[in-house]
Structure formats: C-alpha cells, structure tokens
Amino acid sequence: MDSPSHSSVIIIGAGISGISAGKVLAENGIEDMLILEASDRIGGRIRKENFGGVSVELGAGWVAGVGGKEPNPVWELASQSGLRTCFSDYSNARYNIYDRSGKIFPSGVAADSYKKAVDSAIEKLRSLEANLDSEVTEQPRSPKTPIELAIDFILHDFEMAEVEPISTYVDFGEREFLVADDRGYEHLLYKMAEDFLFTSEGKILDNRLKLNKVVRELQHSRNGVVVKTEDGCVYEANYVILSASIGVLQSDLISFRPPLPHMENAYPGSNILVVTLTNGESKRVEAQSDEETLEEAMGVLRDMFGPNIPNATDIIVPRWWNNRFQRGSYSNYPIISDNQDVHYIKAPVGRIFFTGEHTSERFSGYVHGGYLAGIDTSKSLLEEMRKQKERKSESQTFLLEPLLALTGSLEAVPSLHKCDIPTQLYLSGKVGLQEAIL
C-alpha cells in the first residue's frame, strides 16, 4: 500500500471560503496545499442550474451591500470579472397578501395585523432578555388566523432573520444587485482559482484540487492531521482548514479523533415563480417528490386564481437540507446570542482551523462573509505556522547548547575520546539530539 501523501495544508471544501483561503496561502508561498471537495464541482452553496431556458441560482443570488464608504470585496470581484448583475430597486416595493380564494386582504387589515405582530415580537424579546437567567415557562404566541400566519412568516422567518442593524449595509452600503449572468455566480470562484491553480479553457486541471473526495474522518494530534475519505484514500498534513458548513459540523458526516469540544430570485420575462420556504416547511417539502410539490403548488394557485390556469411546465426544488455536504442553505444565529458563540465555533482545535460564512462575526449568511472568513482563517494559520517555526528554532538552539558545552569540555580531557560517549546519554534526553553523536 502506498504511503499517504503529505502536504503543509489541506483545505476541506472548495466553496468561496476554501478557495479564498487557498489563494491567500499561495500568495504567501504555501504551494504544497491540497483542496479536497466532496462534490463534483467547486462553489459549495454558490450553484447555478439551467431551468426554463435561463440560468438560475439555486443558492446565493445577490451581491448585498454596495454603494457605501467601504468597498464590498465580492462586488469588486464581480466588477473585475465582468459578472452581469441587475440592481434590485426596493424603493417602491409592494406586496399583497392573498387568501386561498385569490382575494387580496384589505391593506388596513394587513397593516393592523403587521403592527400587532411587531408589537408582540418586541414585547416577547424584552421578556426573554429579562428572563435569561431564569426558566421561561410561557410559550410563544402562535398565529391563529391565516393572515396572522402570513404576517408571522414575513416578519419573523424572512424580514427579521437577521438582527438590525445589518452589518453588511452599515459597512458596505444598502444597495443590492441580483446576479443575472449565464456563467453563474460561481464564475467568481473560477476566476479566483485561476490565480493559484492551473487552468485551461475555463477548467481547473491542477492536481492539487481533488473533486468527489468525501472526508469522513479527521485524526488530529500535535504532530499533524490525518484525513480519511470515503473512497479509502488517506492524506496527511501539518494543518487543516475545514470549510464545511455549520450544518455539516452538526451532522455525523465527519468524525473527529479525538472528538471536537462540544459546540453548539426574480427572472424577468421567464414566467418563473420563486417560492421561499423556511424552517420546518422547507424540510417537509424537501422530503417529498418534485411531483408532489408541483401538485401542491398548483392546487394553491388554482384555489387563488381559478381552475383553468395551465400546469407549470417544470419545477426545480433545491434540497440544501438533505444535501449531506451542505445541511442547510446558510447559517443564522439566534437573536439571543453573543459574539462568544462565533469565537467558540471558529476557534482552532489543535491543527484544525475552521472557516466558512458561519465563522464570520459580522457577515454570516453572506457570500462576502464566506470570502472574508477564508482570508481571515488562512492569515491566522500563516501566523501559527510562523510561530511554530520560531518555537522549533528556539527548541533546537536550547538542545544544542548543552551539547556544545559538553563537547567543549571533552577537548580538555585527552584520555577521553568523543566517540566513547554512551549513546544512552543522548537517548535519555540528558544531552540533546541523537543525530548529534560525533
């Protein structure tokens, strides 16, 4: 059996965090790296697919945070690569709330329900904050009517999924641009990869990127990390950067030995309807067939707009939760959490360093969060490698000083030859390195 290949660094995952980390390492002279990607493509949760004659984004779809004082690094990448985008103008945005028969709720009723939901959410949050150290027995108020259910979804599951003020808009600006490029959002990753991986005609041919390598086990110690993949391959490295999503880390896909510490779109003119589902409803729909979901959706549409509307010609259902390499679309920290949660999640464990959008303290859930996280993690690793080199140099100096003192004293004793020094003296560690025997 061939001995395992050895690298300075193994990067697990070729999403935007993994690729940006590899780019920074290469720029700092770390060439003997290896990137292991579980799927047959790079990009992670940045993924496009042709549907209904157009290229649609199944994961990340926008460049969020443009036009502010600070430049958004992903927007700069998009501009440099000529990625086609469309400005999302929300200044005159309106939405309607329909009942199951297709009738629009009066705006006054909807506004009143919305205000009640906001007031209820604020009151509940204040109550939770006041009782953080005590047991809370009161159950959250559940929506009782269809309109309350709709408002609850829009307010809690959609609009308030991130606590204000949103760091992205504070730092980078409030404008958003929809990616509308046939090459897909993933084109940015290929342009980044070209800077440090060998490519030809738009394809990555560098043997340091290995696709379809499902990592199942990480054995880590003070001496390095051993990586075992599902196909039986074994790789060794001094360090590992792990860019798996928080969902994957919470699943049993990758085992750690020793175990880790406990942690807790619009397409104009295409006639495509986009439906957003969250939480339990998204998991329910993922678990059923596309045919069942299409039938369910058409039933709702016919209830609303009449029985004579034509069938949809096709349906596409991204299954991020059931994808064992993703286990969810993007991370979202609970409202009642603090910055220590992020620090715990991204803290290195021995020679394993963690990255991904979930490790970004300010931009979790965003593409630029993943991009910047990869850069930050690789810089932290480079600093650790520098310190390790210094520690090794200091250790060798410390070990050789007693040896030099001893050999110097031997010069003053003619009757004793250097070669007569017992080997056990070195092996016992009383003098220094065994290789220093003269």
Short mmCIF file of N, CA and C in Angstrom, two decimals, residues 184-279:
data_model
loop_
_atom_site.label_atom_id
_atom_site.label_comp_id
_atom_site.label_asym_id
_atom_site.label_seq_id
_atom_site.Cartn_x
_atom_site.Cartn_y
_atom_site.Cartn_z
N GLY A 184 -23.14 32.22 -14.25
CA GLY A 184 -23.48 31.97 -12.86
C GLY A 184 -22.58 32.71 -11.88
N TYR A 185 -23.08 32.82 -10.67
CA TYR A 185 -22.33 33.44 -9.57
C TYR A 185 -21.00 32.71 -9.38
N GLU A 186 -21.00 31.39 -9.65
CA GLU A 186 -19.81 30.57 -9.44
C GLU A 186 -18.64 30.99 -10.32
N HIS A 187 -18.92 31.80 -11.35
CA HIS A 187 -17.84 32.28 -12.22
C HIS A 187 -16.78 33.02 -11.42
N LEU A 188 -17.20 33.70 -10.35
CA LEU A 188 -16.24 34.41 -9.49
C LEU A 188 -15.22 33.45 -8.90
N LEU A 189 -15.67 32.27 -8.49
CA LEU A 189 -14.77 31.31 -7.86
C LEU A 189 -13.75 30.79 -8.85
N TYR A 190 -14.19 30.56 -10.09
CA TYR A 190 -13.25 30.09 -11.10
C TYR A 190 -12.21 31.15 -11.42
N LYS A 191 -12.61 32.42 -11.42
CA LYS A 191 -11.65 33.50 -11.65
C LYS A 191 -10.66 33.58 -10.50
N MET A 192 -11.12 33.39 -9.26
CA MET A 192 -10.22 33.38 -8.11
C MET A 192 -9.26 32.21 -8.19
N ALA A 193 -9.78 31.04 -8.56
CA ALA A 193 -8.95 29.83 -8.62
C ALA A 193 -7.85 29.96 -9.67
N GLU A 194 -8.12 30.70 -10.74
CA GLU A 194 -7.12 30.88 -11.79
C GLU A 194 -5.85 31.54 -11.27
N ASP A 195 -5.96 32.28 -10.17
CA ASP A 195 -4.80 32.99 -9.64
C ASP A 195 -3.77 32.05 -9.01
N PHE A 196 -4.20 30.84 -8.61
CA PHE A 196 -3.23 29.96 -7.95
C PHE A 196 -3.33 28.49 -8.35
N LEU A 197 -4.33 28.14 -9.15
CA LEU A 197 -4.46 26.77 -9.64
C LEU A 197 -4.32 26.76 -11.16
N PHE A 198 -3.74 25.69 -11.70
CA PHE A 198 -3.56 25.59 -13.14
C PHE A 198 -4.90 25.35 -13.82
N THR A 199 -5.23 26.21 -14.78
CA THR A 199 -6.49 26.08 -15.51
C THR A 199 -6.23 26.14 -17.01
N SER A 200 -7.16 25.60 -17.77
CA SER A 200 -7.07 25.63 -19.22
C SER A 200 -8.48 25.65 -19.79
N GLU A 201 -8.75 26.66 -20.62
CA GLU A 201 -10.06 26.81 -21.26
C GLU A 201 -11.20 26.80 -20.24
N GLY A 202 -10.97 27.50 -19.13
CA GLY A 202 -12.01 27.63 -18.12
C GLY A 202 -12.16 26.44 -17.20
N LYS A 203 -11.32 25.43 -17.35
CA LYS A 203 -11.40 24.25 -16.49
C LYS A 203 -10.18 24.17 -15.58
N ILE A 204 -10.40 23.76 -14.35
CA ILE A 204 -9.30 23.62 -13.39
C ILE A 204 -8.68 22.24 -13.56
N LEU A 205 -7.41 22.20 -13.94
CA LEU A 205 -6.73 20.93 -14.18
C LEU A 205 -5.65 20.65 -13.15
N ASP A 206 -5.53 21.50 -12.16
CA ASP A 206 -4.49 21.36 -11.14
C ASP A 206 -4.77 20.14 -10.26
N ASN A 207 -3.76 19.26 -10.11
CA ASN A 207 -3.98 18.04 -9.32
C ASN A 207 -4.01 18.32 -7.81
N ARG A 208 -3.83 19.57 -7.42
CA ARG A 208 -3.98 19.91 -6.00
C ARG A 208 -5.45 20.10 -5.62
N LEU A 209 -6.33 20.16 -6.61
CA LEU A 209 -7.77 20.17 -6.36
C LEU A 209 -8.32 18.80 -6.69
N LYS A 210 -8.88 18.14 -5.71
CA LYS A 210 -9.42 16.79 -5.91
C LYS A 210 -10.92 16.82 -5.62
N LEU A 211 -11.72 16.53 -6.66
CA LEU A 211 -13.17 16.51 -6.54
C LEU A 211 -13.65 15.13 -6.12
N ASN A 212 -14.91 15.07 -5.70
CA ASN A 212 -15.54 13.80 -5.27
C ASN A 212 -14.75 13.12 -4.14
N LYS A 213 -14.16 13.92 -3.27
CA LYS A 213 -13.43 13.39 -2.12
C LYS A 213 -14.22 13.73 -0.85
N VAL A 214 -15.00 12.75 -0.41
CA VAL A 214 -15.86 12.95 0.75
C VAL A 214 -15.07 12.62 2.01
N VAL A 215 -14.73 13.64 2.77
CA VAL A 215 -13.97 13.44 4.01
C VAL A 215 -14.89 12.85 5.07
N ARG A 216 -14.46 11.73 5.66
CA ARG A 216 -15.27 11.08 6.69
C ARG A 216 -14.59 11.05 8.06
N GLU A 217 -13.26 11.25 8.09
CA GLU A 217 -12.58 11.17 9.39
C GLU A 217 -11.37 12.09 9.41
N LEU A 218 -11.20 12.77 10.54
CA LEU A 218 -10.02 13.61 10.78
C LEU A 218 -9.36 13.15 12.08
N GLN A 219 -8.13 12.68 11.97
CA GLN A 219 -7.35 12.31 13.15
C GLN A 219 -6.32 13.42 13.37
N HIS A 220 -6.43 14.09 14.50
CA HIS A 220 -5.53 15.23 14.72
C HIS A 220 -4.76 15.06 16.02
N SER A 221 -3.51 15.49 15.98
CA SER A 221 -2.63 15.46 17.14
C SER A 221 -1.68 16.64 17.05
N ARG A 222 -0.79 16.75 18.01
CA ARG A 222 0.17 17.85 18.00
C ARG A 222 1.16 17.73 16.85
N ASN A 223 1.23 16.55 16.24
CA ASN A 223 2.18 16.33 15.15
C ASN A 223 1.59 16.57 13.77
N GLY A 224 0.27 16.69 13.66
CA GLY A 224 -0.34 16.90 12.36
C GLY A 224 -1.74 16.32 12.30
N VAL A 225 -2.26 16.21 11.08
CA VAL A 225 -3.63 15.74 10.86
C VAL A 225 -3.63 14.67 9.78
N VAL A 226 -4.38 13.61 10.02
CA VAL A 226 -4.60 12.56 9.02
C VAL A 226 -6.05 12.65 8.56
N VAL A 227 -6.24 12.74 7.24
CA VAL A 227 -7.56 12.88 6.65
C VAL A 227 -7.91 11.62 5.88
N LYS A 228 -9.06 11.03 6.20
CA LYS A 228 -9.52 9.82 5.52
C LYS A 228 -10.81 10.12 4.76
N THR A 229 -10.85 9.68 3.49
CA THR A 229 -12.01 9.96 2.66
C THR A 229 -12.84 8.69 2.45
N GLU A 230 -14.03 8.89 1.93
CA GLU A 230 -14.99 7.80 1.79
C GLU A 230 -14.51 6.73 0.82
N ASP A 231 -13.67 7.11 -0.14
CA ASP A 231 -13.18 6.13 -1.12
C ASP A 231 -11.92 5.40 -0.64
N GLY A 232 -11.55 5.58 0.62
CA GLY A 232 -10.43 4.84 1.19
C GLY A 232 -9.09 5.53 1.11
N CYS A 233 -9.04 6.72 0.54
CA CYS A 233 -7.76 7.44 0.44
C CYS A 233 -7.40 8.08 1.79
N VAL A 234 -6.09 8.21 2.01
CA VAL A 234 -5.58 8.80 3.24
C VAL A 234 -4.61 9.91 2.88
N TYR A 235 -4.78 11.06 3.50
CA TYR A 235 -3.91 12.21 3.26
C TYR A 235 -3.41 12.74 4.60
N GLU A 236 -2.17 13.22 4.60
CA GLU A 236 -1.58 13.78 5.81
C GLU A 236 -1.19 15.23 5.57
N ALA A 237 -1.27 16.02 6.63
CA ALA A 237 -0.90 17.43 6.53
C ALA A 237 -0.45 17.95 7.89
N ASN A 238 0.31 19.03 7.83
CA ASN A 238 0.67 19.70 9.08
C ASN A 238 -0.54 20.39 9.69
N TYR A 239 -1.40 20.96 8.81
CA TYR A 239 -2.59 21.68 9.26
C TYR A 239 -3.75 21.40 8.31
N VAL A 240 -4.95 21.62 8.82
CA VAL A 240 -6.17 21.50 8.02
C VAL A 240 -7.01 22.76 8.20
N ILE A 241 -7.52 23.28 7.09
CA ILE A 241 -8.54 24.32 7.13
C ILE A 241 -9.85 23.65 6.72
N LEU A 242 -10.81 23.63 7.62
CA LEU A 242 -12.07 22.94 7.39
C LEU A 242 -13.16 23.97 7.12
N SER A 243 -13.66 23.98 5.87
CA SER A 243 -14.67 24.98 5.50
C SER A 243 -16.06 24.37 5.38
N ALA A 244 -16.27 23.20 5.97
CA ALA A 244 -17.61 22.60 5.96
C ALA A 244 -18.60 23.52 6.67
N SER A 245 -19.85 23.48 6.23
CA SER A 245 -20.88 24.35 6.81
C SER A 245 -21.17 23.96 8.25
N ILE A 246 -21.84 24.86 8.96
CA ILE A 246 -22.21 24.58 10.35
C ILE A 246 -23.17 23.39 10.41
N GLY A 247 -24.00 23.23 9.38
CA GLY A 247 -24.90 22.09 9.34
C GLY A 247 -24.16 20.77 9.23
N VAL A 248 -23.10 20.74 8.42
CA VAL A 248 -22.29 19.52 8.28
C VAL A 248 -21.57 19.22 9.59
N LEU A 249 -21.05 20.25 10.25
CA LEU A 249 -20.36 20.04 11.52
C LEU A 249 -21.31 19.48 12.58
N GLN A 250 -22.58 19.84 12.48
CA GLN A 250 -23.56 19.35 13.45
C GLN A 250 -24.09 17.96 13.08
N SER A 251 -23.78 17.49 11.87
CA SER A 251 -24.20 16.16 11.46
C SER A 251 -23.09 15.16 11.78
N ASP A 252 -23.27 13.93 11.33
CA ASP A 252 -22.26 12.90 11.61
C ASP A 252 -21.45 12.55 10.37
N LEU A 253 -21.39 13.45 9.39
CA LEU A 253 -20.65 13.14 8.17
C LEU A 253 -19.17 12.96 8.46
N ILE A 254 -18.58 13.88 9.24
CA ILE A 254 -17.15 13.84 9.54
C ILE A 254 -16.96 13.49 11.01
N SER A 255 -16.18 12.44 11.26
CA SER A 255 -15.85 12.09 12.65
C SER A 255 -14.47 12.64 12.98
N PHE A 256 -14.32 13.09 14.20
CA PHE A 256 -13.06 13.68 14.66
C PHE A 256 -12.47 12.81 15.76
N ARG A 257 -11.17 12.52 15.62
CA ARG A 257 -10.46 11.71 16.61
C ARG A 257 -9.20 12.44 17.03
N PRO A 258 -9.12 12.93 18.28
CA PRO A 258 -10.18 12.93 19.29
C PRO A 258 -11.34 13.84 18.92
N PRO A 259 -12.50 13.65 19.58
CA PRO A 259 -13.69 14.45 19.24
C PRO A 259 -13.45 15.93 19.46
N LEU A 260 -14.22 16.74 18.73
CA LEU A 260 -14.17 18.18 18.94
C LEU A 260 -14.81 18.55 20.27
N PRO A 261 -14.43 19.69 20.83
CA PRO A 261 -15.16 20.18 22.00
C PRO A 261 -16.61 20.41 21.63
N HIS A 262 -17.55 20.30 22.54
CA HIS A 262 -18.98 20.43 22.26
C HIS A 262 -19.30 21.85 21.77
N MET A 263 -20.02 21.99 20.66
CA MET A 263 -20.38 23.29 20.10
C MET A 263 -21.89 23.29 19.64
N GLU A 264 -22.13 23.99 20.11
CA GLU A 264 -23.47 24.19 19.55
C GLU A 264 -23.50 25.07 18.18
N ASN A 265 -35.43 35.05 -5.71
CA ASN A 265 -34.84 35.41 -7.01
C ASN A 265 -35.90 35.79 -8.06
N ALA A 266 -35.63 36.75 -8.85
CA ALA A 266 -36.60 37.10 -9.90
C ALA A 266 -35.94 36.98 -11.26
N TYR A 267 -36.68 36.49 -12.30
CA TYR A 267 -36.12 36.31 -13.64
C TYR A 267 -37.09 36.91 -14.65
N PRO A 268 -36.95 38.23 -14.95
CA PRO A 268 -37.92 38.94 -15.79
C PRO A 268 -38.12 38.27 -17.14
N GLY A 269 -39.40 38.14 -17.53
CA GLY A 269 -39.72 37.60 -18.84
C GLY A 269 -39.65 36.09 -18.95
N SER A 270 -39.32 35.41 -17.90
CA SER A 270 -39.15 33.96 -17.97
C SER A 270 -40.36 33.21 -17.46
N ASN A 271 -41.33 33.91 -16.86
CA ASN A 271 -42.53 33.28 -16.29
C ASN A 271 -42.18 32.24 -15.24
N ILE A 272 -41.18 32.53 -14.44
CA ILE A 272 -40.77 31.64 -13.35
C ILE A 272 -41.26 32.22 -12.03
N LEU A 273 -41.95 31.43 -11.26
CA LEU A 273 -42.37 31.82 -9.92
C LEU A 273 -41.34 31.31 -8.92
N VAL A 274 -40.93 32.18 -8.01
CA VAL A 274 -39.98 31.81 -6.97
C VAL A 274 -40.72 31.72 -5.64
N VAL A 275 -40.58 30.60 -4.96
CA VAL A 275 -41.23 30.39 -3.67
C VAL A 275 -40.16 30.20 -2.60
N THR A 276 -40.26 30.94 -1.51
CA THR A 276 -39.31 30.83 -0.41
C THR A 276 -39.95 30.10 0.76
N LEU A 277 -39.32 29.04 1.19
CA LEU A 277 -39.79 28.27 2.35
C LEU A 277 -38.71 28.29 3.42
N THR A 278 -39.12 28.23 4.68
CA THR A 278 -38.15 28.26 5.77
C THR A 278 -38.49 27.19 6.80
N ASN A 279 -37.49 26.89 7.61
CA ASN A 279 -37.64 26.05 8.79
C ASN A 279 -38.33 24.73 8.49
#
